[in-house]
mmCIF file of C-alpha atoms and ligand atoms in Angstrom:
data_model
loop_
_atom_site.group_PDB
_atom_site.id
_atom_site.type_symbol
_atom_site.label_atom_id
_atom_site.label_comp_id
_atom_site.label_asym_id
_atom_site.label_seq_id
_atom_site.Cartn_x
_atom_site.Cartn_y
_atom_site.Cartn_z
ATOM 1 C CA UNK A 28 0.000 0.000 0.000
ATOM 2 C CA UNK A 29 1.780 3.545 -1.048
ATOM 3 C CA UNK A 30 1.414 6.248 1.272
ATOM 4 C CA UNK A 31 -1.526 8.028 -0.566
ATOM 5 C CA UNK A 32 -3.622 4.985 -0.285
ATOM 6 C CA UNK A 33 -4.718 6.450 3.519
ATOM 7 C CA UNK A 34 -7.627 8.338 2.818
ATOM 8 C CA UNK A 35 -7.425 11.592 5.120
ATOM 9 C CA UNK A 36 -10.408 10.706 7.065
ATOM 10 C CA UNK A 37 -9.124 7.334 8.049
ATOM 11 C CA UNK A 38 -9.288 7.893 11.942
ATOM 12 C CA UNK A 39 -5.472 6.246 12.488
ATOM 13 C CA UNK A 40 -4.128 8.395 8.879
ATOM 14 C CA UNK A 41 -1.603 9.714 10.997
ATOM 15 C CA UNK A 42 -0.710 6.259 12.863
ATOM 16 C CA UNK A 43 -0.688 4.547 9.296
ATOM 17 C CA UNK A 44 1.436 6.925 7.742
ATOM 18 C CA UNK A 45 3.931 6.902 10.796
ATOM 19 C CA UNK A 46 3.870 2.803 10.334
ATOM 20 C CA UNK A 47 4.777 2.869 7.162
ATOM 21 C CA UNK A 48 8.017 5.119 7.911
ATOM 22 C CA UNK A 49 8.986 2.907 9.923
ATOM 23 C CA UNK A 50 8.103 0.069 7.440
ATOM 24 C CA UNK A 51 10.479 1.770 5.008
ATOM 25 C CA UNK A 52 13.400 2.517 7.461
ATOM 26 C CA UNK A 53 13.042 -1.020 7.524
ATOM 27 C CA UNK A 54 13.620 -1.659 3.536
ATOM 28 C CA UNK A 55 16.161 0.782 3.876
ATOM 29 C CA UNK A 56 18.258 -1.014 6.085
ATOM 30 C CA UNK A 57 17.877 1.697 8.869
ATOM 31 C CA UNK A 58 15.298 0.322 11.083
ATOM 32 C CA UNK A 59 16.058 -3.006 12.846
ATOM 33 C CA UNK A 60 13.040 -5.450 13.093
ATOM 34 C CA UNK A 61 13.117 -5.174 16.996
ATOM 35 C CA UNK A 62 12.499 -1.728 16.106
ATOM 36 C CA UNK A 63 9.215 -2.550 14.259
ATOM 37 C CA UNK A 64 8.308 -3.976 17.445
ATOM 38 C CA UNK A 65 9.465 -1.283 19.820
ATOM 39 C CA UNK A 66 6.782 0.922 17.425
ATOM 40 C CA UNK A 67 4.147 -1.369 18.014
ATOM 41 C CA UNK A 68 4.237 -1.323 21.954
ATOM 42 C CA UNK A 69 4.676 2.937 21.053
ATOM 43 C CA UNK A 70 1.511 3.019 19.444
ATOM 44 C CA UNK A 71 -0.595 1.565 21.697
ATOM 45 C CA UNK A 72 0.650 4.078 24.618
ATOM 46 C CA UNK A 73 -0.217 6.163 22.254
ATOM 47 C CA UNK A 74 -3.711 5.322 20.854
ATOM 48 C CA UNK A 75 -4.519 5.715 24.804
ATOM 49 C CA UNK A 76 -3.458 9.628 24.959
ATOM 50 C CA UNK A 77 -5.720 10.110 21.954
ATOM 51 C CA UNK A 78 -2.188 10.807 19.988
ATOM 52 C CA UNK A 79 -2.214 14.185 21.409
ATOM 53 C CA UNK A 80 0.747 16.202 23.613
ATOM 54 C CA UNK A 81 -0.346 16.359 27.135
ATOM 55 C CA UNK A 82 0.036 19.725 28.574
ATOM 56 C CA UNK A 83 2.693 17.870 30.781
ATOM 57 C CA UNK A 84 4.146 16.592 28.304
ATOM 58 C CA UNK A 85 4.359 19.868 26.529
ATOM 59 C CA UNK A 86 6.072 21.325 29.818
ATOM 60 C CA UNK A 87 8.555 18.543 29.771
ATOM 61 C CA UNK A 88 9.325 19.204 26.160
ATOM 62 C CA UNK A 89 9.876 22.939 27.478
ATOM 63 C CA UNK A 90 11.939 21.840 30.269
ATOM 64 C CA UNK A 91 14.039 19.818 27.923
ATOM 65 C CA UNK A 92 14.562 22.907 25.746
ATOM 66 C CA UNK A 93 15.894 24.865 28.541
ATOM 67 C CA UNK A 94 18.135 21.913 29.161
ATOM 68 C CA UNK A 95 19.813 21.889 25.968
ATOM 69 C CA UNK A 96 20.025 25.771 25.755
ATOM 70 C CA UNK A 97 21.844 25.324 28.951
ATOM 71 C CA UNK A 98 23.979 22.853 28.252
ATOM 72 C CA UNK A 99 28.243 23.191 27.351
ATOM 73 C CA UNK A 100 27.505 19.971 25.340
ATOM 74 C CA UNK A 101 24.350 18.593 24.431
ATOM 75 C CA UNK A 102 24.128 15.603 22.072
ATOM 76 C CA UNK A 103 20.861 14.096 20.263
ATOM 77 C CA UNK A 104 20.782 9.649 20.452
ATOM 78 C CA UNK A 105 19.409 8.801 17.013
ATOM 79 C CA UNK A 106 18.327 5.186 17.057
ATOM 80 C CA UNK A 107 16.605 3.597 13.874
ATOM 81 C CA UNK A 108 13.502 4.072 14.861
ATOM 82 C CA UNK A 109 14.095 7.785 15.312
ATOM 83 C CA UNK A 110 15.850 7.882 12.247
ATOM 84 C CA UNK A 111 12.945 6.500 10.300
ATOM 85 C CA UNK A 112 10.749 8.564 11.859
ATOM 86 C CA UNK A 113 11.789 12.507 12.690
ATOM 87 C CA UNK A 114 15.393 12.695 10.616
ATOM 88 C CA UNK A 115 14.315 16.072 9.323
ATOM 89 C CA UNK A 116 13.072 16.891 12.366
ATOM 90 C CA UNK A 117 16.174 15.943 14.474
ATOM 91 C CA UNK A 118 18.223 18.014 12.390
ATOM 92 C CA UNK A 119 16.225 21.205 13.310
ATOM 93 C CA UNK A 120 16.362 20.410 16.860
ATOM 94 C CA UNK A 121 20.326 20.037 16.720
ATOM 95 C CA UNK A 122 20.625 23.561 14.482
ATOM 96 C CA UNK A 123 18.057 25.038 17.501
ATOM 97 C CA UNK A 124 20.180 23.939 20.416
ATOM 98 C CA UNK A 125 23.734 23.814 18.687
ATOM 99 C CA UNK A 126 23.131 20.055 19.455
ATOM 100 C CA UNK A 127 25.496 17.418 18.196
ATOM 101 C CA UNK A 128 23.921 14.428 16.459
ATOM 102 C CA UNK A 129 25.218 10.817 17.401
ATOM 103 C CA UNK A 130 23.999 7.564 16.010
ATOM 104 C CA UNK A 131 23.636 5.160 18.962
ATOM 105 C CA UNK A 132 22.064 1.720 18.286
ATOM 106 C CA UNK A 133 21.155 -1.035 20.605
ATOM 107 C CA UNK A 134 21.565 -3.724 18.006
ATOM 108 C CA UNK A 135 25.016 -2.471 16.294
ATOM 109 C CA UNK A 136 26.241 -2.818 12.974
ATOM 110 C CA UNK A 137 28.534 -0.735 11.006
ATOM 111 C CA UNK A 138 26.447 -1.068 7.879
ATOM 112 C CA UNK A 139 23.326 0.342 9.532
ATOM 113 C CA UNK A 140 25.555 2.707 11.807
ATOM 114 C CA UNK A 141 26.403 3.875 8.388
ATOM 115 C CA UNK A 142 23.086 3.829 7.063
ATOM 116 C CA UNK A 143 21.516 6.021 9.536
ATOM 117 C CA UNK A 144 24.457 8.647 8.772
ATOM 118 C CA UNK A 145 24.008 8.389 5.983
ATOM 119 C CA UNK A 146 20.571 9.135 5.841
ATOM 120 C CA UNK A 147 20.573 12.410 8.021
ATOM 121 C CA UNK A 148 22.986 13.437 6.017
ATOM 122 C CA UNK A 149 19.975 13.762 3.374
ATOM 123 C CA UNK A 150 18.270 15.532 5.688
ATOM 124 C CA UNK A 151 20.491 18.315 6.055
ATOM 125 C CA UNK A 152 22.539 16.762 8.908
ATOM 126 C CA UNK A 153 26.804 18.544 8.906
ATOM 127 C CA UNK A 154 28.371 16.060 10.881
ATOM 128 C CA UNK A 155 27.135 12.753 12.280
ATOM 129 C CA UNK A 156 29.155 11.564 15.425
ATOM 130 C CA UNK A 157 28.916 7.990 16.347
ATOM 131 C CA UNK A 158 31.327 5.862 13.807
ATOM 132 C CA UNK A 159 34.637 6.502 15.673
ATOM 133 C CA UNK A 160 33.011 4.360 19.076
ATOM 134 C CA UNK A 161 36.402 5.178 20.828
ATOM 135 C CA UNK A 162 34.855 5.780 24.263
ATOM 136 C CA UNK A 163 32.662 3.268 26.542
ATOM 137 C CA UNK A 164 29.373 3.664 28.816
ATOM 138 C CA UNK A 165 31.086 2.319 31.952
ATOM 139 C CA UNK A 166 28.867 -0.920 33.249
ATOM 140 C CA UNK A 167 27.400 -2.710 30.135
ATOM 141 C CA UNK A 168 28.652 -5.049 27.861
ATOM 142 C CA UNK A 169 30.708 -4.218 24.661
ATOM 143 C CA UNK A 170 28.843 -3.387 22.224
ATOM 144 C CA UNK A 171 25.879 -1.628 24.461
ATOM 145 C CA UNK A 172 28.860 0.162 24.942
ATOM 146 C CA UNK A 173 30.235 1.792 22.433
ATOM 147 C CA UNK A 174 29.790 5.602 22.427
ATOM 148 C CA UNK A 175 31.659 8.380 20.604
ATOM 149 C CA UNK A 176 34.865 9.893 23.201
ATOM 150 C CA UNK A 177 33.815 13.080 22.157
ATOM 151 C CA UNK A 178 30.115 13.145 21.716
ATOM 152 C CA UNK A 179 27.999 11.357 24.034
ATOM 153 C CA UNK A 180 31.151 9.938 26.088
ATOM 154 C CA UNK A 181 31.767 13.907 26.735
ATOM 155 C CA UNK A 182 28.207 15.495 26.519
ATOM 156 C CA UNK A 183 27.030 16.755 29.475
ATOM 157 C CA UNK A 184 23.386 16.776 28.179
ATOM 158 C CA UNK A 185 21.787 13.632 26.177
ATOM 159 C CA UNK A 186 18.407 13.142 24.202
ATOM 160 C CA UNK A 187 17.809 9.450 24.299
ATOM 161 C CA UNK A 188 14.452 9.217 22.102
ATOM 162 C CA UNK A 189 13.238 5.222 22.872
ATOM 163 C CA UNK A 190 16.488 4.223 24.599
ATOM 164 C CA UNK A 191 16.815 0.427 26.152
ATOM 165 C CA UNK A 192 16.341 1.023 29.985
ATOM 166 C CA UNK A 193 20.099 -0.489 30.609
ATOM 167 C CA UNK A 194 21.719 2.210 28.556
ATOM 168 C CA UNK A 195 19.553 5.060 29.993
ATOM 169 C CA UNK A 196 20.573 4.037 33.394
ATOM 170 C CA UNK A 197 24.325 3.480 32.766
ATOM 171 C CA UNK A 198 23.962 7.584 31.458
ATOM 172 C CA UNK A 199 22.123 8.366 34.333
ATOM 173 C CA UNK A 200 25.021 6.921 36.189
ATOM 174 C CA UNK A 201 27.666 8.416 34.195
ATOM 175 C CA UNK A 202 26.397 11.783 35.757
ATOM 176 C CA UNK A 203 24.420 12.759 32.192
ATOM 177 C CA UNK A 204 21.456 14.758 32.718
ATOM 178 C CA UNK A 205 19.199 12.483 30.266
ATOM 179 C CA UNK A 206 16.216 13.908 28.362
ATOM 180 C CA UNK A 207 14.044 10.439 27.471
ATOM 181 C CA UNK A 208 10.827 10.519 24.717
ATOM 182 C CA UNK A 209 9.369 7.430 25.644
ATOM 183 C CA UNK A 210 5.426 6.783 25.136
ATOM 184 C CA UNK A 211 5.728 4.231 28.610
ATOM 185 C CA UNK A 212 6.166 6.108 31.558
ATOM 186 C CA UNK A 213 6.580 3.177 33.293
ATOM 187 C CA UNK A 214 10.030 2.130 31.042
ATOM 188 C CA UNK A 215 12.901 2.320 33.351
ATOM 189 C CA UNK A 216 14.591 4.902 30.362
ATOM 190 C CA UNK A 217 11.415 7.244 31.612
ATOM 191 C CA UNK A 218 11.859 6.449 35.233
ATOM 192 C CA UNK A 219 15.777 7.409 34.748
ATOM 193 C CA UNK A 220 15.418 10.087 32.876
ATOM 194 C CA UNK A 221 15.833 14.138 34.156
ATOM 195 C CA UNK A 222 13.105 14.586 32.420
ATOM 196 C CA UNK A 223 10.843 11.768 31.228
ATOM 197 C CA UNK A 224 9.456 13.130 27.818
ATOM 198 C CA UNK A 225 6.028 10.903 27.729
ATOM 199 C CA UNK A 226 4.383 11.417 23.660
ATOM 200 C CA UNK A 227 5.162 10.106 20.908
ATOM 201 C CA UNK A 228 8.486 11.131 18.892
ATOM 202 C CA UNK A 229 6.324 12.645 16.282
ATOM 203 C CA UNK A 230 5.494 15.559 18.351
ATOM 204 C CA UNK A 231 7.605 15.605 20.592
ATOM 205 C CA UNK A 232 11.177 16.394 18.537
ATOM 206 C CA UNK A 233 9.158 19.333 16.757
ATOM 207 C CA UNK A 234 7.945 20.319 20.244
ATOM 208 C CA UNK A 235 10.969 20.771 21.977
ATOM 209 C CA UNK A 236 12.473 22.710 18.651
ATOM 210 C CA UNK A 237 9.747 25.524 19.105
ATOM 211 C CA UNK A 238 10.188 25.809 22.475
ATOM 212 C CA UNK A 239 13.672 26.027 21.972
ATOM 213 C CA UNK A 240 13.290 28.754 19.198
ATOM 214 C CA UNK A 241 10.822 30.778 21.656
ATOM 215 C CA UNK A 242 13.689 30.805 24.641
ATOM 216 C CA UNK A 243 16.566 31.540 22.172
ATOM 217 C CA UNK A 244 16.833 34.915 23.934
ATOM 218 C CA UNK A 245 16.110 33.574 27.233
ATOM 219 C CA UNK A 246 18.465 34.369 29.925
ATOM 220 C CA UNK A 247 20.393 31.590 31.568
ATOM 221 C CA UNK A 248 18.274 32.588 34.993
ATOM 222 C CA UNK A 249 14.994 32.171 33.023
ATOM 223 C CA UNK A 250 16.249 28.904 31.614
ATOM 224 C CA UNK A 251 17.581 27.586 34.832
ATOM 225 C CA UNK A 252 14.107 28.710 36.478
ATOM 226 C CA UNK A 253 12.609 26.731 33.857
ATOM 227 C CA UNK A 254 14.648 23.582 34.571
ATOM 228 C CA UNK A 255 14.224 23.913 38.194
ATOM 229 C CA UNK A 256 10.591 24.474 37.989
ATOM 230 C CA UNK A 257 10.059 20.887 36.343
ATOM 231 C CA UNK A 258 9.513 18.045 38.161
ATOM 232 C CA UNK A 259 9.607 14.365 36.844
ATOM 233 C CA UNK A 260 7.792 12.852 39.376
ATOM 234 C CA UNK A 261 4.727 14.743 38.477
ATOM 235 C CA UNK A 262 5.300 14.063 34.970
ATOM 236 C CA UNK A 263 5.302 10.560 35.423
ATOM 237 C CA UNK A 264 2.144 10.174 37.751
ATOM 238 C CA UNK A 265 0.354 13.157 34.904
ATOM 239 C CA UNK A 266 0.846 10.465 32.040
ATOM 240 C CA UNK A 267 0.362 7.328 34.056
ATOM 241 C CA UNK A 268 -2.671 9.262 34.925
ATOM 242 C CA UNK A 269 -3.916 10.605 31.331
ATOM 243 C CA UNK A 270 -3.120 6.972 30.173
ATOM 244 C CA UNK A 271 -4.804 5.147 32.281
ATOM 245 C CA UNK A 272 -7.874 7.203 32.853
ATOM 246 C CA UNK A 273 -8.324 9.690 30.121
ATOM 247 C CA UNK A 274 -11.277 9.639 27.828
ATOM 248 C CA UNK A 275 -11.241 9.036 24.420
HETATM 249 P P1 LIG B 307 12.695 -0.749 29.544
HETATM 250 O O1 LIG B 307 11.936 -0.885 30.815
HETATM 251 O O2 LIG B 307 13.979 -1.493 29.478
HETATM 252 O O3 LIG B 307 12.889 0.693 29.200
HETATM 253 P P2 LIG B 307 10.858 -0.958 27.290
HETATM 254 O O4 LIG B 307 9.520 -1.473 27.588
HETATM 255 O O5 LIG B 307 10.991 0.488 27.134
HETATM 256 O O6 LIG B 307 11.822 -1.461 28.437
HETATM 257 P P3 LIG B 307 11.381 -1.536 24.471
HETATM 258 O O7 LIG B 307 10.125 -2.147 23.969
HETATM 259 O O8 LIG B 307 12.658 -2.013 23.935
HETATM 260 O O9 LIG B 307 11.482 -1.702 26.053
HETATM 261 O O10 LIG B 307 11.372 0.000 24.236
HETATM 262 C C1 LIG B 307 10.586 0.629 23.328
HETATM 263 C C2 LIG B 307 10.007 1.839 24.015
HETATM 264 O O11 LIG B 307 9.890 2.872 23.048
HETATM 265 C C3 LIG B 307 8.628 1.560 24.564
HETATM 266 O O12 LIG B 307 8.541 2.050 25.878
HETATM 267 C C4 LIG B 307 7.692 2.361 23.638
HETATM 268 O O13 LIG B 307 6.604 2.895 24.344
HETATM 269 C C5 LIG B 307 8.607 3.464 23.152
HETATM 270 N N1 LIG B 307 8.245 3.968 21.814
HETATM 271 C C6 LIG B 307 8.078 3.260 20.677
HETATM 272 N N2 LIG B 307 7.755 4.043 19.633
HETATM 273 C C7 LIG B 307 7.735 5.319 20.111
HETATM 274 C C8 LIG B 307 7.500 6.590 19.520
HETATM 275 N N3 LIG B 307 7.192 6.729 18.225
HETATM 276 N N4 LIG B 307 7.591 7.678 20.314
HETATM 277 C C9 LIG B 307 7.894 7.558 21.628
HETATM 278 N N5 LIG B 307 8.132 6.384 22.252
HETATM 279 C C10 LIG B 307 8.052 5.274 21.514
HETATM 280 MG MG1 LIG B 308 12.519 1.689 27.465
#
């Protein structure tokens, strides 16, 4: 079925057409088959919050704005899912935050590593970190590992969109102040997370870029007030709470 196939008042258009980027990152060779499945267990999180940003969610996508504004060096995890889904996307939010981008899989292979470069690269992406894997994530096994010396293994701030709860810890414990979009806020990558990021990727990369625009002239106070005002707890319980008993 080709993309135009989805009439516009299909009730999931916008779930189908986000399947079938990920069903072509597949094809591609970017998107690992665990990854279709990772989508799956996405999308139903999602079909319970009515596929909307939660006004908490919306204030953790502000928080994590502030965050990378903040930061001396903020890098931006791209997985395969992520990189099927928001590549565009991703490269406005590193532009908006002077991010670094970093390709960071959990099943690795130089071909797709190269892939997914590759691929961002299309989408308007300078340099793509990732590659060299010269520095470790202290704790896990090899190739979990593997990080960049001097992107992620130095950043002081990390986006980890969908990250395996293992690795988000291991950050955590590496003394990285982790920003984690993860539809489950009961994932341990949410639970770890500085700021748990609960909607879907979709929304949530473009979210945090036009917060990010609107605080360009913020001043390090207001942007510290900002990330001391948020509070992940309450973020959590909010989107346990709009999952479990919102109406649709
Ligand atoms: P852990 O407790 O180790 O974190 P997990 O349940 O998160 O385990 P996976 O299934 O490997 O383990 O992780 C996939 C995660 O990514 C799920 O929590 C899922 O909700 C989330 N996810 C999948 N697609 C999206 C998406 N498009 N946007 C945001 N989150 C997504
Ligand atoms: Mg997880």
């Amino acid at each position: 079925m080709d993309e135009t196939d989805v009439p516009d008042s299909h009730p999931r258009h916008e779930s189908i057409l986000t399947r079938h980027r990920i069903e072509h990152g597949v094809d591609l060779g970017i998107t690992s088959r665990q990854g279709l499945i990772a989508h799956g267990r996405g999308e139903a999180y999602d079909y319970l919050l009515d596929e909307r940003t939660t006004e908490s969610a919306d204030r953790a996508e502000r928080a994590a704005a502030a965050h990378l504004l903040l930061a001396a060096h903020p890098v931006l995890s791209v997985n395969g899912n992520a990189a099927a889904l928001v590549p565009g996307e991703l490269v406005e939010l590193a532009d908006a935050t002077d991010a670094e981008l970093e390709v960071n899989l959990f099943n690795r292979t130089t071909e797709r590593m190269e892939r997914i470069a590759a691929h961002l690269r299309e989408h308007g992406a300078g340099e793509v970190k990732g590659l060299d894997a010269d520095g470790r994530i202290p704790g896990l096994d090899h190739e979990r590992a593997k990080v960049d010396a001097d992107g992620i293994g130095d950043a002081d701030v990390v986006l980890v969109p969908l990250e395996d709860g293992d690795r988000a810890e291991a950050l955590a414990e590496m003394g990285k102040t982790e920003l984690v979009i993860d539809l489950n806020p009961l994932s341990r990558s949410a639970r770890t997370a500085a700021v748990p990021i609960v909607d879907n990727i979709i929304r949530a990369v473009p979210g945090i870029t036009d917060h990010a625009r609107a605080l360009a002239d913020a001043s390090r106070d207001d942007l510290e007030t900002i990330v001391d005002e948020f509070d992940r707890e309450t973020a959590l319980d909010a989107a346990e709470d709009a999952i479990r008993s919102g109406d649709l």
